Short mmCIF file of C-alpha atoms and ligand atoms in Angstrom, two decimals:
data_model
loop_
_atom_site.label_atom_id
_atom_site.label_comp_id
_atom_site.label_asym_id
_atom_site.label_seq_id
_atom_site.Cartn_x
_atom_site.Cartn_y
_atom_site.Cartn_z
CA MET A 12 143.00 389.50 -13.16
CA GLN A 13 144.08 387.35 -10.20
CA ARG A 14 147.33 385.41 -10.48
CA TYR A 15 148.03 381.84 -9.36
CA ALA A 16 151.08 379.62 -9.90
CA ILE A 17 152.95 376.41 -9.19
CA ILE A 18 156.47 376.77 -7.81
CA GLY A 19 159.08 374.00 -8.06
CA HIS A 20 162.49 373.14 -9.52
CA PRO A 21 162.26 371.97 -12.26
CA VAL A 22 158.63 372.83 -12.97
CA SER A 23 158.30 373.42 -16.73
CA HIS A 24 156.96 369.85 -17.19
CA SER A 25 154.00 370.48 -14.84
CA VAL A 26 150.51 369.96 -16.25
CA SER A 27 148.95 372.00 -13.41
CA PRO A 28 148.89 375.32 -15.41
CA LYS A 29 146.84 373.67 -18.18
CA LEU A 30 144.43 372.06 -15.72
CA HIS A 31 143.90 375.09 -13.45
CA ASN A 32 143.58 377.55 -16.37
CA ALA A 33 140.89 375.24 -17.82
CA ALA A 34 139.19 375.20 -14.39
CA PHE A 35 139.23 379.02 -14.11
CA ALA A 36 137.73 379.27 -17.60
CA ALA A 37 135.10 376.63 -16.75
CA VAL A 38 133.80 378.61 -13.76
CA GLY A 39 134.15 381.98 -15.56
CA LEU A 40 136.88 383.50 -13.35
CA ASP A 41 139.34 385.99 -14.82
CA CYS A 42 142.46 384.31 -13.38
CA HIS A 43 145.75 383.08 -14.76
CA TYR A 44 147.94 380.22 -13.44
CA GLU A 45 151.61 379.85 -14.44
CA ALA A 46 154.67 377.72 -13.63
CA ILE A 47 157.47 379.52 -11.75
CA ASP A 48 160.86 377.85 -11.37
CA ILE A 49 162.55 378.72 -8.06
CA ASP A 50 165.97 377.32 -7.19
CA PRO A 51 166.05 375.95 -3.60
CA ALA A 52 168.80 378.49 -2.75
CA ASP A 53 166.42 381.33 -3.74
CA LEU A 54 163.26 380.09 -2.02
CA GLY A 55 163.17 382.87 0.61
CA ASP A 56 163.52 385.64 -2.00
CA GLY A 57 161.10 383.85 -4.32
CA ILE A 58 158.34 383.71 -1.69
CA ALA A 59 158.97 387.36 -0.69
CA SER A 60 158.58 388.41 -4.31
CA LEU A 61 155.39 386.33 -4.77
CA ARG A 62 154.02 387.92 -1.59
CA SER A 63 154.74 391.49 -2.77
CA SER A 64 153.37 390.73 -6.25
CA GLY A 65 149.96 390.13 -4.68
CA ILE A 66 149.63 386.58 -6.04
CA ALA A 67 146.31 385.07 -4.87
CA GLY A 68 147.64 381.55 -4.30
CA PHE A 69 150.07 378.91 -5.49
CA ASN A 70 150.87 375.21 -5.53
CA VAL A 71 154.20 373.97 -4.23
CA THR A 72 155.98 370.97 -5.70
CA ILE A 73 159.33 369.13 -5.45
CA PRO A 74 161.69 370.19 -3.86
CA HIS A 75 159.94 372.98 -1.87
CA LYS A 76 157.10 371.19 -0.05
CA LYS A 77 159.06 371.05 3.22
CA GLY A 78 161.32 374.10 2.84
CA ILE A 79 158.40 376.49 2.48
CA LEU A 80 156.99 375.84 5.98
CA PRO A 81 159.08 378.48 7.88
CA LEU A 82 158.32 381.07 5.17
CA LEU A 83 154.54 380.97 5.71
CA ASP A 84 152.41 382.92 8.22
CA ARG A 85 150.01 380.08 9.06
CA ILE A 86 149.98 376.33 8.49
CA ASP A 87 146.90 374.16 8.54
CA ASP A 88 147.00 371.41 11.23
CA ALA A 89 147.02 368.47 8.79
CA ALA A 90 149.81 370.05 6.69
CA ARG A 91 151.82 370.58 9.87
CA ALA A 92 151.26 366.96 10.91
CA VAL A 93 152.52 365.77 7.51
CA GLY A 94 155.36 368.34 7.53
CA ALA A 95 154.71 369.37 3.91
CA VAL A 96 152.70 372.07 2.12
CA ASN A 97 151.55 371.81 -1.51
CA THR A 98 149.01 374.67 -1.56
CA VAL A 99 149.27 378.27 -0.35
CA VAL A 100 146.40 380.75 -0.07
CA HIS A 101 147.32 384.48 0.03
CA ARG A 102 144.48 386.40 1.66
CA ASP A 103 144.58 389.77 3.45
CA GLY A 104 148.37 389.71 3.34
CA VAL A 105 148.54 386.33 5.09
CA LEU A 106 150.14 383.26 3.47
CA THR A 107 148.45 380.06 4.71
CA GLY A 108 149.81 376.60 3.84
CA TYR A 109 147.71 373.46 3.24
CA ASN A 110 148.40 369.92 2.10
CA THR A 111 145.81 368.81 -0.45
CA ASP A 112 147.77 365.63 -1.33
CA ILE A 113 145.99 364.32 1.78
CA HIS A 114 142.59 364.85 0.11
CA GLY A 115 143.93 363.40 -3.13
CA PHE A 116 145.22 360.21 -1.55
CA ARG A 117 142.06 359.78 0.55
CA ALA A 118 140.03 359.86 -2.68
CA LEU A 119 142.38 357.37 -4.36
CA ILE A 120 142.27 354.82 -1.54
CA ALA A 121 138.63 355.24 -0.38
CA PRO A 122 137.24 352.60 -2.82
CA PHE A 123 139.58 350.04 -1.18
CA GLU A 124 138.58 350.73 2.43
CA LYS A 125 137.62 347.09 3.07
CA ALA A 126 141.08 345.84 2.08
CA VAL A 127 142.88 348.58 4.05
CA ASN A 128 140.97 348.27 7.32
CA GLY A 129 142.29 345.31 9.28
CA GLY A 130 144.86 344.53 6.57
CA THR A 131 148.63 344.90 6.25
CA VAL A 132 149.58 347.84 4.05
CA GLY A 133 153.02 348.32 2.49
CA ILE A 134 154.23 351.79 1.59
CA LEU A 135 157.21 351.99 -0.77
CA GLY A 136 159.17 355.18 -0.08
CA ALA A 137 159.71 357.49 2.88
CA GLY A 138 159.58 361.00 1.42
CA GLY A 139 156.92 363.74 1.42
CA ALA A 140 154.24 361.72 -0.38
CA SER A 141 154.82 358.77 1.98
CA ARG A 142 154.11 361.07 4.94
CA ALA A 143 150.80 362.24 3.41
CA VAL A 144 149.84 358.59 2.77
CA LEU A 145 150.76 357.60 6.34
CA HIS A 146 148.74 360.51 7.72
CA VAL A 147 145.63 359.40 5.82
CA LEU A 148 146.05 355.69 6.62
CA THR A 149 146.54 356.33 10.34
CA THR A 150 143.81 358.99 10.76
CA SER A 151 141.03 357.96 8.32
CA PHE A 152 141.52 354.17 8.23
CA THR A 153 142.31 351.30 10.59
CA PRO A 154 144.94 349.01 9.04
CA ARG A 155 146.33 346.27 11.28
CA ARG A 156 149.93 347.11 10.40
CA ILE A 157 151.85 349.36 8.03
CA VAL A 158 155.26 348.40 6.62
CA VAL A 159 157.37 351.25 5.21
CA LEU A 160 159.96 349.97 2.71
CA ASN A 161 162.61 352.42 1.59
CA ARG A 162 165.91 352.40 -0.30
CA THR A 163 167.51 354.34 2.58
CA THR A 164 166.41 352.33 5.62
CA GLU A 165 167.26 355.19 8.04
CA ARG A 166 164.54 357.31 6.40
CA ALA A 167 162.00 354.51 6.87
CA GLU A 168 163.03 354.37 10.54
CA GLU A 169 162.76 358.17 10.80
CA ILE A 170 159.22 358.21 9.39
CA ALA A 171 158.13 355.31 11.64
CA GLY A 172 159.43 357.36 14.58
CA GLU A 173 157.49 360.46 13.48
CA PHE A 174 154.25 358.45 13.42
CA SER A 175 155.01 356.42 16.56
CA SER A 176 152.04 357.91 18.45
CA SER A 177 149.65 356.52 15.82
CA PRO A 178 147.42 353.61 16.93
CA VAL A 179 148.71 351.58 13.96
CA PRO A 180 152.09 349.78 14.32
CA ILE A 181 154.53 351.07 11.67
CA VAL A 182 157.42 348.80 10.74
CA PRO A 183 160.45 350.20 8.84
CA GLU A 184 162.12 347.89 6.30
CA SER A 185 164.74 348.04 3.56
CA LEU A 186 163.51 347.94 -0.04
CA PHE A 187 166.67 346.02 -0.86
CA GLN A 188 166.70 342.78 1.16
CA ASP A 189 166.78 339.02 0.59
CA GLU A 190 163.31 338.46 2.09
CA LEU A 191 161.57 341.06 -0.12
CA GLN A 192 159.36 338.56 -1.97
CA GLU A 193 158.16 337.02 1.30
CA LEU A 194 157.55 340.45 2.80
CA VAL A 195 155.60 341.70 -0.22
CA SER A 196 153.55 338.49 -0.33
CA GLY A 197 152.37 339.27 3.19
CA LEU A 198 150.90 342.64 2.13
CA GLY A 199 147.24 343.10 1.19
CA VAL A 200 147.69 346.63 -0.17
CA ILE A 201 150.89 348.05 -1.71
CA ILE A 202 151.31 351.79 -2.31
CA ASN A 203 154.26 353.15 -4.29
CA THR A 204 155.26 356.64 -3.16
CA THR A 205 158.78 356.49 -4.64
CA SER A 206 159.52 358.28 -7.90
CA VAL A 207 160.75 355.01 -9.48
CA GLY A 208 158.98 354.38 -12.80
CA MET A 209 158.13 358.03 -13.43
CA LYS A 210 158.62 359.45 -16.92
CA PRO A 211 161.17 359.26 -18.58
CA TYR A 212 162.39 356.15 -16.69
CA THR A 213 159.23 354.19 -17.39
CA ASP A 214 160.90 350.74 -17.50
CA ALA A 215 161.96 350.96 -13.84
CA SER A 216 159.93 349.51 -10.97
CA PRO A 217 160.52 349.76 -7.20
CA LEU A 218 159.62 346.04 -7.02
CA GLU A 219 161.60 344.35 -9.81
CA GLN A 220 161.05 340.60 -10.26
CA ILE A 221 158.44 340.35 -7.55
CA ASP A 222 155.37 338.15 -7.94
CA PHE A 223 152.01 339.58 -6.96
CA ARG A 224 148.85 337.78 -5.86
CA ARG A 225 145.45 338.16 -7.50
CA ASP A 226 143.90 339.45 -4.27
CA GLN A 227 146.47 342.25 -3.76
CA ILE A 228 145.77 345.91 -4.43
CA VAL A 229 148.72 347.80 -5.91
CA ALA A 230 148.51 351.60 -6.10
CA ASP A 231 151.09 353.93 -7.63
CA LEU A 232 151.05 357.66 -6.89
CA ILE A 233 152.85 358.28 -10.19
CA TYR A 234 150.47 359.46 -12.92
CA THR A 235 152.94 359.93 -15.81
CA PRO A 236 152.79 357.31 -17.25
CA ALA A 237 149.21 356.32 -16.39
CA GLU A 238 150.36 352.69 -16.14
CA THR A 239 153.81 352.29 -14.58
CA ALA A 240 155.97 349.15 -14.89
CA LEU A 241 154.88 348.28 -11.31
CA LEU A 242 151.18 348.51 -12.21
CA LYS A 243 151.74 346.53 -15.42
CA ALA A 244 153.35 343.66 -13.46
CA ALA A 245 150.55 343.75 -10.86
CA LYS A 246 147.89 343.71 -13.58
CA GLU A 247 149.56 340.81 -15.39
CA ALA A 248 149.40 338.83 -12.13
CA GLY A 249 145.67 339.56 -11.86
CA ALA A 250 146.02 342.02 -8.96
CA THR A 251 144.05 345.28 -8.78
CA ALA A 252 146.21 348.11 -10.19
CA VAL A 253 145.45 351.75 -9.32
CA GLY A 254 147.23 354.72 -10.93
CA GLY A 255 147.96 358.13 -9.37
CA LEU A 256 145.80 360.27 -11.68
CA GLU A 257 142.78 360.30 -9.34
CA MET A 258 145.02 361.60 -6.52
CA PHE A 259 146.48 364.31 -8.77
CA LEU A 260 143.03 365.45 -9.94
CA GLN A 261 141.54 365.44 -6.43
CA GLN A 262 144.45 367.37 -4.89
CA ALA A 263 144.02 369.92 -7.69
CA ALA A 264 140.26 370.15 -7.05
CA GLU A 265 140.87 370.77 -3.35
CA SER A 266 143.50 373.49 -4.06
CA PHE A 267 141.03 375.14 -6.44
CA ARG A 268 138.29 374.98 -3.80
CA LEU A 269 140.59 376.59 -1.20
CA TRP A 270 141.43 379.45 -3.60
CA THR A 271 138.01 380.11 -5.13
CA GLY A 272 135.41 378.37 -2.95
CA LYS A 273 134.23 376.65 -6.14
CA GLU A 274 133.90 372.92 -6.91
CA VAL A 275 135.06 371.72 -10.32
CA ASN A 276 135.04 368.28 -11.92
CA MET A 277 138.77 368.00 -12.64
CA ARG A 278 138.40 364.56 -14.27
CA LYS A 279 136.01 365.95 -16.86
CA LEU A 280 138.36 368.89 -17.51
CA TRP A 281 141.34 366.53 -17.77
CA GLU A 282 139.54 364.31 -20.28
CA GLY A 283 138.72 367.43 -22.30
CA LEU A 284 142.37 368.49 -22.27
CA GLU A 285 143.56 365.05 -23.35
P1 NAP B 311 160.57 362.65 -2.26
O1 NAP B 311 160.22 363.29 -0.97
O2 NAP B 311 161.76 363.14 -3.02
O3 NAP B 311 160.73 361.06 -1.97
C1 NAP B 311 161.20 360.20 -2.99
C2 NAP B 311 161.18 358.75 -2.50
O4 NAP B 311 161.55 357.94 -3.63
C3 NAP B 311 162.17 358.45 -1.39
O5 NAP B 311 161.64 357.48 -0.53
C4 NAP B 311 163.37 357.88 -2.16
O6 NAP B 311 164.16 356.98 -1.39
C5 NAP B 311 162.66 357.10 -3.24
N1 NAP B 311 163.51 356.87 -4.40
C6 NAP B 311 163.96 357.79 -5.29
N2 NAP B 311 164.72 357.20 -6.22
C7 NAP B 311 164.78 355.88 -5.90
C8 NAP B 311 165.40 354.73 -6.49
N3 NAP B 311 166.14 354.83 -7.60
N4 NAP B 311 165.21 353.51 -5.91
C9 NAP B 311 164.44 353.41 -4.80
N5 NAP B 311 163.84 354.44 -4.19
C10 NAP B 311 163.99 355.66 -4.73
O7 NAP B 311 159.36 362.75 -3.31
P2 NAP B 311 157.79 362.81 -2.96
O8 NAP B 311 157.36 364.23 -2.88
O9 NAP B 311 157.52 361.91 -1.82
O10 NAP B 311 157.17 362.23 -4.34
C11 NAP B 311 157.33 360.88 -4.66
C12 NAP B 311 156.50 360.49 -5.88
O11 NAP B 311 155.11 360.65 -5.61
C13 NAP B 311 156.79 361.32 -7.14
O12 NAP B 311 156.84 360.45 -8.25
C14 NAP B 311 155.60 362.24 -7.24
O13 NAP B 311 155.31 362.61 -8.59
C15 NAP B 311 154.49 361.35 -6.67
N6 NAP B 311 153.38 362.16 -6.14
C16 NAP B 311 152.18 362.06 -6.79
C17 NAP B 311 151.11 362.80 -6.34
C18 NAP B 311 149.78 362.73 -7.06
O14 NAP B 311 149.00 363.67 -6.95
N7 NAP B 311 149.49 361.63 -7.75
C19 NAP B 311 151.26 363.67 -5.24
C20 NAP B 311 152.49 363.73 -4.59
C21 NAP B 311 153.55 362.96 -5.06
P3 NAP B 311 165.41 357.50 -0.49
O15 NAP B 311 164.84 357.98 0.80
O16 NAP B 311 166.27 356.31 -0.36
O17 NAP B 311 166.06 358.62 -1.30
#
């Protein structure tokens, strides 16, 4: 039996073991996927032990997506550009890192291509997920301008600097400012990459008391809950609200494809699990 896992801290809440074990069963592979909690201080030892155990592959989640880079033998170009790895393949003794959040976000945003291209896109947050979103928006789409709004403005400035060679102008802004309503009203597409509103703090929103327009598209990468407070407010204003489940399922499908070479319909599996 081949072993797979997700590593993170904490990680016991992850639904990835359920989903991937269902996927292995669906394609008839004798594999098992488990959640492994690794404290950031033990990441080096943890990866060495996974390597010697002969694990076939693993997902990487918060807070290890960045820290794992120097511990791998090879890193895929897109994952290196984003500076984060969420999938590792262990083949012939070589650990190779990929970032399938890129595939997941591309699938989430693809139906809104018309609004993104030529439009002004606002990204809330400047962490790992924000970098994957910026990578997709600047390499697969042609927005006129991207505004990165973050609680810590220095991080928004840092990320804008990292993507400064992109053909799209990237403007860093504070998420806490007097002109926030005006700024948000100027956005055609809004993408939340902060963790604000995630279970169990489901009443919180990164844009409290902000009015949305009917023609705005508001996406949230959070998928627990399926409808965040941000999406609820957007929906009530008549805007298009898009949850993060599609991204989660598509990143999982791409990880599974990298490990097994097999395509699975993760949405169908997810609906079965629910
Ligand atoms: P991260 O690197 O830790 O970044 C977290 C971001 O949230 C930072 O910009 C941080 O701002 C902001 N933030 C945290 N608490 C805040 C608060 N109280 N008020 C305002 N801003 C706050 O995390 P990440 O890896 O980017 O993940 C972010 C979210 O995306 C998580 O909810 C994760 O579940 C979700 N995600 C979903 C998928 C999917 O498949 N759907 C994939 C990846 C990530 P500061 O810089 O000021 O700290």
